[in-house]
C-alpha cells in the first residue's frame, strides 16, 4: 500500500510539473497570425507566399514548441488601415494570437505596431518598408526584419551618385511608405553631392502613369526614381519604356523592386535596372536549397519579404524554446540577445529600436544573353554590410534609444 501511494504521489507530482511547464505557454498553443496583402498590388511579393514561408518554418521546426502546437492563421488587410486594425484587434482579443507577422503597406504596418504594443504581443514586420517603424514610431514589441526605406535608399543612392548619376526626379506613391522612401532617398542623394530636381505623387495602385512620367521626362534628371512598389512599380516601368525615358538617356531605378516584379516584366524590359534587395535565391547552396523548396510549394522563387518571414518565424520559435515561455517581453529580450545565422542572414542582430541588422545587396538585372534560366535575373554588384546599409541607431529618433 505504501508503495502504491508513493507511486501515485510521484505521478501527481510529475503531472503537476508538466502542467506548470505548459502553463508558461499561454493557452497551450503558440498562434502566429500572418497579416498580408492577398488580393492587390503586393500579393505576389507577400500574400500567399508569405503564409507559405511561415508554414514552412513551422513545419521544419516540427509543428510544436515546448510540447505545444504552433498554429498559423492568415488574413488579407486589403491595404486598408481600418481593415488591418480590426483583424489584428480581433486576433489579439478573441483568437489569442501571440504574434503578427508580415504586414506590408506602411500605412497598415504603423498602426499594427502601435496596437501590438498596447496589447503587449509581438509584431515581426517583413513586408512594410517605412523606416519610421524603427524610428519615431519604434516599439519594444516590434521587430523590423527584412528591409526599410533607409536601407533601400542608402545602398542604391550612394552607388548611383558615385557613378555620376547625380540629378534625380521622384515618382512617389502618395502614402506613408512612398513618402518615407522618397525622403530617405532624397537625403542620401543630397548628402552624396547630388541634386533632387523635383517629384510627383501618384495614388496607390495606379494604372495610368503617363502624366507623372512626362513630368519626370521634362525634368531632364539623369535618374528617374520610383518610390513605390509592387504593381505600381511594374506599371510605371512598362509605361516608362513606352515613353522612351531610357532611350532618351535617363536611368530608371526602382527603389523597391521584388524578384517577382522583375520576372513579371521580363529580363528584356528590365535589363540594366539597378535593384537593392535583402535576398536573392541564387547566392549560395543554402539560399538555393530553400528557394527550390519554396518554388515547388508556391510556384515562384521567394521574394526577400517571404524569405525573411521564414527566418523570422524560426528565430521567434527558437526564442520561445530557449526560455520556455511565449510571454512577449521575455521573448523579445531573447530574440535581441540571440544572433541570426541562417540562409537569410549571417551574424544578423536585433537592435533596441527593433531593427534587424544584416547585409544588403545591390544587383543589376542581367542582359537576356547572360541569363541561363527563367529565374537567373540578377548580377551582384555590391554587398553592403548591415551596419553601413541601415540607419545608425542614434539617427532615427527612436525614444527607446538612450543618449
Tab-separated table of C-alpha atoms in Angstrom:
chain	number	residue	atom	x	y	z
A	1	UNK	CA	0.000	0.000	0.000
A	2	UNK	CA	2.817	2.404	0.881
A	3	UNK	CA	4.472	1.651	-2.458
A	4	UNK	CA	1.223	2.345	-4.330
A	5	UNK	CA	0.709	5.623	-2.501
A	6	UNK	CA	4.277	6.693	-3.206
A	7	UNK	CA	3.898	5.867	-6.889
A	8	UNK	CA	0.636	7.784	-7.078
A	9	UNK	CA	2.191	10.794	-5.381
A	10	UNK	CA	5.133	10.703	-7.783
A	11	UNK	CA	2.755	10.523	-10.736
A	12	UNK	CA	0.772	13.508	-9.471
A	13	UNK	CA	3.962	15.498	-8.939
A	14	UNK	CA	5.139	14.700	-12.458
A	15	UNK	CA	1.774	15.695	-13.909
A	16	UNK	CA	1.809	18.908	-11.902
A	17	UNK	CA	5.286	19.795	-13.088
A	18	UNK	CA	4.247	19.150	-16.698
A	19	UNK	CA	1.199	21.365	-16.270
A	20	UNK	CA	3.343	24.101	-14.739
A	21	UNK	CA	5.753	23.919	-17.655
A	22	UNK	CA	2.992	24.115	-20.228
A	23	UNK	CA	1.362	26.955	-18.312
A	24	UNK	CA	4.274	29.102	-19.428
A	25	UNK	CA	2.844	28.874	-22.959
A	26	UNK	CA	-0.364	30.911	-22.993
A	27	UNK	CA	-3.487	28.881	-23.869
A	28	UNK	CA	-1.259	25.846	-24.521
A	29	UNK	CA	-0.720	26.928	-28.113
A	30	UNK	CA	1.572	29.352	-29.926
A	31	UNK	CA	-0.548	31.121	-32.512
A	32	UNK	CA	1.005	33.166	-35.327
A	33	UNK	CA	-1.080	35.491	-37.487
A	34	UNK	CA	0.141	36.386	-40.984
A	35	UNK	CA	-1.477	39.705	-41.915
A	36	UNK	CA	-0.765	40.413	-45.559
A	37	UNK	CA	-1.971	41.516	-48.996
A	38	UNK	CA	-3.754	38.596	-50.620
A	39	UNK	CA	-5.504	40.358	-53.469
A	40	UNK	CA	-3.876	43.620	-54.562
A	41	UNK	CA	-0.622	45.130	-55.766
A	42	UNK	CA	1.646	43.452	-53.175
A	43	UNK	CA	0.101	39.981	-53.389
A	44	UNK	CA	2.960	38.452	-55.406
A	45	UNK	CA	5.693	39.813	-53.156
A	46	UNK	CA	3.811	38.894	-49.952
A	47	UNK	CA	0.345	37.269	-49.905
A	48	UNK	CA	0.028	33.506	-50.150
A	49	UNK	CA	3.811	33.222	-50.433
A	50	UNK	CA	4.199	34.921	-47.056
A	51	UNK	CA	1.791	32.449	-45.465
A	52	UNK	CA	3.619	29.548	-47.143
A	53	UNK	CA	7.002	30.754	-45.825
A	54	UNK	CA	5.714	30.900	-42.238
A	55	UNK	CA	4.044	27.488	-42.590
A	56	UNK	CA	7.284	26.009	-43.975
A	57	UNK	CA	9.211	27.310	-40.964
A	58	UNK	CA	6.663	25.914	-38.507
A	59	UNK	CA	6.704	22.520	-40.254
A	60	UNK	CA	10.512	22.453	-40.334
A	61	UNK	CA	10.567	23.251	-36.618
A	62	UNK	CA	8.379	20.211	-36.011
A	63	UNK	CA	4.990	21.868	-35.612
A	64	UNK	CA	5.448	22.232	-31.850
A	65	UNK	CA	7.476	24.298	-29.403
A	66	UNK	CA	7.952	23.231	-25.763
A	67	UNK	CA	5.496	20.423	-26.420
A	68	UNK	CA	2.574	22.623	-27.509
A	69	UNK	CA	1.309	23.047	-31.079
A	70	UNK	CA	2.138	26.037	-33.253
A	71	UNK	CA	-0.791	27.285	-35.333
A	72	UNK	CA	-0.759	29.697	-38.277
A	73	UNK	CA	-3.728	31.861	-39.225
A	74	UNK	CA	-3.834	34.427	-42.018
A	75	UNK	CA	-5.909	37.299	-43.356
A	76	UNK	CA	-5.997	39.926	-46.107
A	77	UNK	CA	-5.794	43.502	-44.820
A	78	UNK	CA	-6.664	44.863	-48.307
A	79	UNK	CA	-4.066	47.640	-47.819
A	80	UNK	CA	-6.607	49.445	-45.603
A	81	UNK	CA	-5.533	50.552	-42.107
A	82	UNK	CA	-9.030	50.188	-40.630
A	83	UNK	CA	-9.404	46.654	-42.001
A	84	UNK	CA	-5.956	45.678	-40.733
A	85	UNK	CA	-6.559	47.096	-37.265
A	86	UNK	CA	-9.935	45.332	-36.941
A	87	UNK	CA	-8.398	41.990	-37.908
A	88	UNK	CA	-5.459	42.438	-35.554
A	89	UNK	CA	-7.626	43.535	-32.635
A	90	UNK	CA	-9.891	40.508	-33.074
A	91	UNK	CA	-6.877	38.220	-33.317
A	92	UNK	CA	-5.376	39.576	-30.110
A	93	UNK	CA	-8.583	39.908	-28.101
A	94	UNK	CA	-10.592	36.864	-29.197
A	95	UNK	CA	-8.409	34.435	-31.145
A	96	UNK	CA	-5.454	34.573	-28.733
A	97	UNK	CA	-2.876	35.266	-31.440
A	98	UNK	CA	0.578	35.710	-29.895
A	99	UNK	CA	2.446	37.331	-32.784
A	100	UNK	CA	1.529	39.073	-36.042
A	101	UNK	CA	3.955	38.746	-38.950
A	102	UNK	CA	4.467	40.355	-42.381
A	103	UNK	CA	2.126	43.424	-42.669
A	104	UNK	CA	3.073	45.012	-45.988
A	105	UNK	CA	1.877	48.575	-46.648
A	106	UNK	CA	3.302	51.001	-44.109
A	107	UNK	CA	0.002	52.807	-43.539
A	108	UNK	CA	-1.226	49.486	-42.103
A	109	UNK	CA	2.075	48.421	-40.539
A	110	UNK	CA	2.481	51.502	-38.341
A	111	UNK	CA	-0.895	51.257	-36.521
A	112	UNK	CA	-0.478	47.467	-36.183
A	113	UNK	CA	2.831	48.079	-34.422
A	114	UNK	CA	1.149	50.548	-32.064
A	115	UNK	CA	-1.720	48.134	-31.331
A	116	UNK	CA	0.732	45.310	-30.675
A	117	UNK	CA	2.466	47.437	-28.065
A	118	UNK	CA	-0.875	48.253	-26.445
A	119	UNK	CA	-1.775	44.541	-26.263
A	120	UNK	CA	1.758	43.533	-25.209
A	121	UNK	CA	2.112	40.996	-28.019
A	122	UNK	CA	4.792	40.637	-30.724
A	123	UNK	CA	4.922	42.096	-34.235
A	124	UNK	CA	7.629	40.972	-36.662
A	125	UNK	CA	7.342	43.092	-39.772
A	126	UNK	CA	8.796	41.825	-43.033
A	127	UNK	CA	6.589	43.443	-45.683
A	128	UNK	CA	6.244	47.049	-44.511
A	129	UNK	CA	9.004	49.431	-45.520
A	130	UNK	CA	8.844	52.747	-43.671
A	131	UNK	CA	11.974	53.423	-41.640
A	132	UNK	CA	9.691	55.170	-39.130
A	133	UNK	CA	8.815	51.679	-37.829
A	134	UNK	CA	12.178	51.708	-36.045
A	135	UNK	CA	12.414	55.491	-35.898
A	136	UNK	CA	9.964	57.874	-34.279
A	137	UNK	CA	7.296	55.115	-34.146
A	138	UNK	CA	9.578	52.402	-32.709
A	139	UNK	CA	8.173	49.909	-30.205
A	140	UNK	CA	9.671	47.439	-27.712
A	141	UNK	CA	7.235	44.872	-29.152
A	142	UNK	CA	8.110	45.228	-32.848
A	143	UNK	CA	10.985	43.840	-34.924
A	144	UNK	CA	11.576	45.166	-38.454
A	145	UNK	CA	13.144	42.157	-40.108
A	146	UNK	CA	13.845	42.414	-43.830
A	147	UNK	CA	14.371	45.903	-45.251
A	148	UNK	CA	13.348	49.521	-44.834
A	149	UNK	CA	13.240	52.718	-46.846
A	150	UNK	CA	16.530	53.951	-45.411
A	151	UNK	CA	18.484	50.852	-46.475
A	152	UNK	CA	16.898	50.770	-49.941
A	153	UNK	CA	17.770	54.425	-50.475
A	154	UNK	CA	21.185	54.316	-48.872
A	155	UNK	CA	22.532	51.350	-50.818
A	156	UNK	CA	21.295	52.441	-54.244
A	157	UNK	CA	21.539	56.215	-53.842
A	158	UNK	CA	25.187	56.344	-52.837
A	159	UNK	CA	26.219	53.922	-55.574
A	160	UNK	CA	24.447	55.799	-58.346
A	161	UNK	CA	25.566	59.299	-57.356
A	162	UNK	CA	29.110	57.951	-57.117
A	163	UNK	CA	28.774	56.794	-60.740
A	164	UNK	CA	27.845	60.313	-61.834
A	165	UNK	CA	24.075	59.856	-61.903
A	166	UNK	CA	23.644	62.858	-59.629
A	167	UNK	CA	20.348	64.563	-60.599
A	168	UNK	CA	17.141	62.835	-59.528
A	169	UNK	CA	13.389	63.115	-60.046
A	170	UNK	CA	11.000	61.069	-57.893
A	171	UNK	CA	7.734	59.388	-58.894
A	172	UNK	CA	6.272	58.589	-55.496
A	173	UNK	CA	3.332	56.597	-54.127
A	174	UNK	CA	1.226	59.004	-52.072
A	175	UNK	CA	1.148	57.186	-48.715
A	176	UNK	CA	3.436	56.529	-45.738
A	177	UNK	CA	5.799	54.082	-47.469
A	178	UNK	CA	6.300	56.087	-50.656
A	179	UNK	CA	6.909	59.340	-48.849
A	180	UNK	CA	9.356	57.740	-46.420
A	181	UNK	CA	11.190	56.150	-49.343
A	182	UNK	CA	11.443	59.460	-51.225
A	183	UNK	CA	12.511	61.313	-48.070
A	184	UNK	CA	15.252	58.816	-47.250
A	185	UNK	CA	16.490	58.589	-50.855
A	186	UNK	CA	16.488	62.358	-51.342
A	187	UNK	CA	18.562	62.782	-48.181
A	188	UNK	CA	21.121	60.223	-49.402
A	189	UNK	CA	21.341	61.869	-52.845
A	190	UNK	CA	21.920	65.314	-51.328
A	191	UNK	CA	24.421	64.060	-48.732
A	192	UNK	CA	26.330	62.303	-51.528
A	193	UNK	CA	26.617	65.527	-53.532
A	194	UNK	CA	23.656	65.089	-55.880
A	195	UNK	CA	20.548	67.205	-56.509
A	196	UNK	CA	16.820	66.500	-56.474
A	197	UNK	CA	15.166	68.295	-59.396
A	198	UNK	CA	11.582	67.520	-58.462
A	199	UNK	CA	8.957	64.973	-57.516
A	200	UNK	CA	5.384	63.987	-58.266
A	201	UNK	CA	2.927	61.937	-56.181
A	202	UNK	CA	0.580	59.277	-57.534
A	203	UNK	CA	-2.306	57.417	-55.829
A	204	UNK	CA	-1.711	53.909	-54.501
A	205	UNK	CA	-2.456	51.185	-57.064
A	206	UNK	CA	-2.376	53.470	-60.116
A	207	UNK	CA	-2.918	52.214	-63.645
A	208	UNK	CA	-2.023	55.376	-65.601
A	209	UNK	CA	1.415	56.932	-65.024
A	210	UNK	CA	1.529	58.991	-68.219
A	211	UNK	CA	1.293	62.464	-66.670
A	212	UNK	CA	3.758	61.575	-63.893
A	213	UNK	CA	6.324	60.159	-66.319
A	214	UNK	CA	6.011	63.115	-68.674
A	215	UNK	CA	6.925	65.415	-65.782
A	216	UNK	CA	9.905	63.186	-64.965
A	217	UNK	CA	10.977	63.229	-68.606
A	218	UNK	CA	10.667	67.016	-68.831
A	219	UNK	CA	12.852	67.445	-65.731
A	220	UNK	CA	15.904	66.140	-67.663
A	221	UNK	CA	17.049	64.425	-64.449
A	222	UNK	CA	19.668	61.745	-65.004
A	223	UNK	CA	17.760	59.386	-62.683
A	224	UNK	CA	14.024	58.816	-62.518
A	225	UNK	CA	13.482	57.115	-59.162
A	226	UNK	CA	10.333	55.121	-58.493
A	227	UNK	CA	9.463	55.452	-54.816
A	228	UNK	CA	6.705	52.857	-54.960
A	229	UNK	CA	6.365	49.075	-55.056
A	230	UNK	CA	4.564	46.059	-56.436
A	231	UNK	CA	2.055	46.693	-59.210
A	232	UNK	CA	2.760	50.432	-59.113
A	233	UNK	CA	6.418	49.801	-59.933
A	234	UNK	CA	5.712	47.359	-62.749
A	235	UNK	CA	3.086	49.646	-64.309
A	236	UNK	CA	5.413	52.651	-64.105
A	237	UNK	CA	8.312	50.725	-65.674
A	238	UNK	CA	6.150	49.428	-68.526
A	239	UNK	CA	4.898	52.908	-69.326
A	240	UNK	CA	8.354	54.473	-68.941
A	241	UNK	CA	9.514	52.091	-71.657
A	242	UNK	CA	6.616	53.180	-73.888
A	243	UNK	CA	7.526	56.844	-73.371
A	244	UNK	CA	11.181	56.149	-74.170
A	245	UNK	CA	12.704	57.533	-70.968
A	246	UNK	CA	15.660	55.139	-71.004
A	247	UNK	CA	16.144	55.508	-74.751
A	248	UNK	CA	16.263	59.254	-74.144
A	249	UNK	CA	19.209	58.852	-71.786
A	250	UNK	CA	17.536	58.784	-68.366
A	251	UNK	CA	18.299	55.992	-65.902
A	252	UNK	CA	15.367	54.284	-64.211
A	253	UNK	CA	15.738	52.976	-60.679
A	254	UNK	CA	13.087	51.029	-58.807
A	255	UNK	CA	13.896	51.727	-55.164
A	256	UNK	CA	11.854	48.662	-54.169
A	257	UNK	CA	11.795	46.005	-56.868
A	258	UNK	CA	10.997	42.415	-55.903
A	259	UNK	CA	12.222	39.485	-57.965
A	260	UNK	CA	8.605	38.654	-58.805
A	261	UNK	CA	8.272	42.134	-60.350
A	262	UNK	CA	11.400	41.638	-62.458
A	263	UNK	CA	10.203	38.202	-63.559
A	264	UNK	CA	6.759	39.562	-64.445
A	265	UNK	CA	8.167	42.389	-66.561
A	266	UNK	CA	10.731	40.133	-68.214
A	267	UNK	CA	14.503	40.390	-68.409
A	268	UNK	CA	14.418	42.123	-71.794
A	269	UNK	CA	12.344	45.013	-70.428
A	270	UNK	CA	14.321	45.350	-67.207
A	271	UNK	CA	17.932	44.688	-68.297
A	272	UNK	CA	20.339	47.114	-66.675
A	273	UNK	CA	17.867	48.084	-63.929
A	274	UNK	CA	19.537	48.682	-60.559
A	275	UNK	CA	17.858	46.852	-57.672
A	276	UNK	CA	18.509	46.842	-53.910
A	277	UNK	CA	17.497	43.611	-52.190
A	278	UNK	CA	17.933	41.757	-48.915
A	279	UNK	CA	17.852	38.297	-50.508
A	280	UNK	CA	18.413	36.539	-53.824
A	281	UNK	CA	17.718	32.877	-54.379
A	282	UNK	CA	20.983	32.124	-56.216
A	283	UNK	CA	23.540	33.430	-53.699
A	284	UNK	CA	24.791	30.102	-52.318
A	285	UNK	CA	23.819	26.475	-51.635
A	286	UNK	CA	21.661	27.431	-48.628
A	287	UNK	CA	19.623	30.055	-50.495
A	288	UNK	CA	19.205	27.727	-53.465
A	289	UNK	CA	18.012	24.832	-51.277
A	290	UNK	CA	15.354	26.916	-49.515
A	291	UNK	CA	14.263	28.620	-52.725
A	292	UNK	CA	13.877	25.322	-54.581
A	293	UNK	CA	11.518	24.034	-51.865
A	294	UNK	CA	9.614	27.326	-51.813
A	295	UNK	CA	9.257	27.338	-55.601
A	296	UNK	CA	7.885	23.796	-55.556
A	297	UNK	CA	5.286	24.850	-52.963
A	298	UNK	CA	4.322	28.305	-54.252
A	299	UNK	CA	5.250	28.366	-57.946
A	300	UNK	CA	7.843	31.138	-57.941
A	301	UNK	CA	11.148	31.986	-56.295
A	302	UNK	CA	10.832	33.709	-52.893
A	303	UNK	CA	10.973	37.457	-52.558
A	304	UNK	CA	13.124	38.957	-49.824
A	305	UNK	CA	9.938	39.513	-47.780
A	306	UNK	CA	8.955	35.850	-47.986
A	307	UNK	CA	12.467	34.548	-47.276
A	308	UNK	CA	12.668	36.968	-44.346
A	309	UNK	CA	9.451	35.586	-42.894
A	310	UNK	CA	10.822	32.044	-42.785
A	311	UNK	CA	13.916	33.348	-40.981
A	312	UNK	CA	11.857	35.459	-38.558
A	313	UNK	CA	9.477	32.610	-37.715
A	314	UNK	CA	12.365	30.280	-36.911
A	315	UNK	CA	14.024	32.905	-34.717
A	316	UNK	CA	10.757	33.523	-32.840
A	317	UNK	CA	10.169	29.811	-32.169
A	318	UNK	CA	13.779	29.274	-31.075
A	319	UNK	CA	13.425	32.119	-28.572
A	320	UNK	CA	10.312	30.540	-27.045
A	321	UNK	CA	12.068	27.171	-26.885
A	322	UNK	CA	15.108	28.665	-25.182
A	323	UNK	CA	13.249	30.438	-22.371
A	324	UNK	CA	10.192	28.183	-22.055
A	325	UNK	CA	7.548	30.885	-22.384
A	326	UNK	CA	5.757	32.911	-25.056
A	327	UNK	CA	5.469	35.947	-22.763
A	328	UNK	CA	6.143	38.823	-25.166
A	329	UNK	CA	8.688	40.958	-23.233
A	330	UNK	CA	10.809	37.912	-22.359
A	331	UNK	CA	10.688	36.585	-25.922
A	332	UNK	CA	11.726	39.991	-27.261
A	333	UNK	CA	14.744	40.077	-24.940
A	334	UNK	CA	15.763	36.583	-26.033
A	335	UNK	CA	15.412	37.459	-29.712
A	336	UNK	CA	17.541	40.584	-29.251
A	337	UNK	CA	20.175	38.618	-27.335
A	338	UNK	CA	20.491	35.888	-29.986
A	339	UNK	CA	22.353	36.422	-33.279
A	340	UNK	CA	20.653	35.364	-36.516
A	341	UNK	CA	22.638	32.880	-38.592
A	342	UNK	CA	20.703	31.151	-41.350
A	343	UNK	CA	20.338	31.236	-45.136
A	344	UNK	CA	18.800	34.721	-44.921
A	345	UNK	CA	21.297	36.474	-42.659
A	346	UNK	CA	24.770	35.864	-41.262
A	347	UNK	CA	25.572	37.486	-37.923
A	348	UNK	CA	22.316	39.414	-38.006
A	349	UNK	CA	21.250	41.125	-34.801
A	350	UNK	CA	18.200	42.955	-33.458
A	351	UNK	CA	18.810	46.411	-32.015
A	352	UNK	CA	16.856	48.032	-29.204
A	353	UNK	CA	14.899	50.085	-31.777
A	354	UNK	CA	13.666	46.837	-33.351
A	355	UNK	CA	15.831	46.953	-36.470
A	356	UNK	CA	17.230	43.553	-37.510
A	357	UNK	CA	20.592	44.480	-38.998
A	358	UNK	CA	22.004	42.307	-41.791
A	359	UNK	CA	23.803	42.644	-45.112
A	360	UNK	CA	22.016	44.230	-48.070
A	361	UNK	CA	22.814	43.711	-51.749
A	362	UNK	CA	22.955	45.836	-54.883
A	363	UNK	CA	22.085	43.993	-58.096
A	364	UNK	CA	21.856	44.795	-61.783
A	365	UNK	CA	19.356	42.949	-63.968
A	366	UNK	CA	21.221	40.782	-66.464
A	367	UNK	CA	21.042	41.096	-70.221
A	368	UNK	CA	18.943	38.373	-71.893
A	369	UNK	CA	22.019	36.716	-73.359
A	370	UNK	CA	23.615	36.496	-69.875
A	371	UNK	CA	20.682	34.676	-68.287
A	372	UNK	CA	20.883	30.885	-68.023
A	373	UNK	CA	17.310	30.231	-66.909
A	374	UNK	CA	13.865	31.600	-66.065
A	375	UNK	CA	14.884	32.985	-62.653
A	376	UNK	CA	18.534	33.773	-63.455
A	377	UNK	CA	17.875	37.507	-63.383
A	378	UNK	CA	20.425	39.376	-61.259
A	379	UNK	CA	24.144	40.089	-61.242
A	380	UNK	CA	25.603	41.063	-57.866
A	381	UNK	CA	27.265	44.489	-57.907
A	382	UNK	CA	27.967	45.001	-54.209
A	383	UNK	CA	27.404	43.535	-50.752
A	384	UNK	CA	26.842	46.276	-48.186
A	385	UNK	CA	27.415	45.321	-44.510
A	386	UNK	CA	24.362	45.818	-42.328
A	387	UNK	CA	25.923	48.488	-40.147
A	388	UNK	CA	26.564	50.554	-43.297
A	389	UNK	CA	23.270	49.765	-45.045
A	390	UNK	CA	20.847	50.570	-42.221
A	391	UNK	CA	20.401	53.889	-40.433
A	392	UNK	CA	22.694	54.433	-37.436
A	393	UNK	CA	20.954	53.657	-34.161
A	394	UNK	CA	21.207	57.224	-32.856
A	395	UNK	CA	19.856	58.880	-36.020
A	396	UNK	CA	16.299	57.540	-36.155
A	397	UNK	CA	14.654	59.395	-33.305
A	398	UNK	CA	13.527	56.205	-31.550
A	399	UNK	CA	12.550	57.032	-27.935
A	400	UNK	CA	13.895	53.644	-26.784
A	401	UNK	CA	17.438	54.658	-27.693
A	402	UNK	CA	19.114	56.339	-24.749
A	403	UNK	CA	21.617	59.121	-25.458
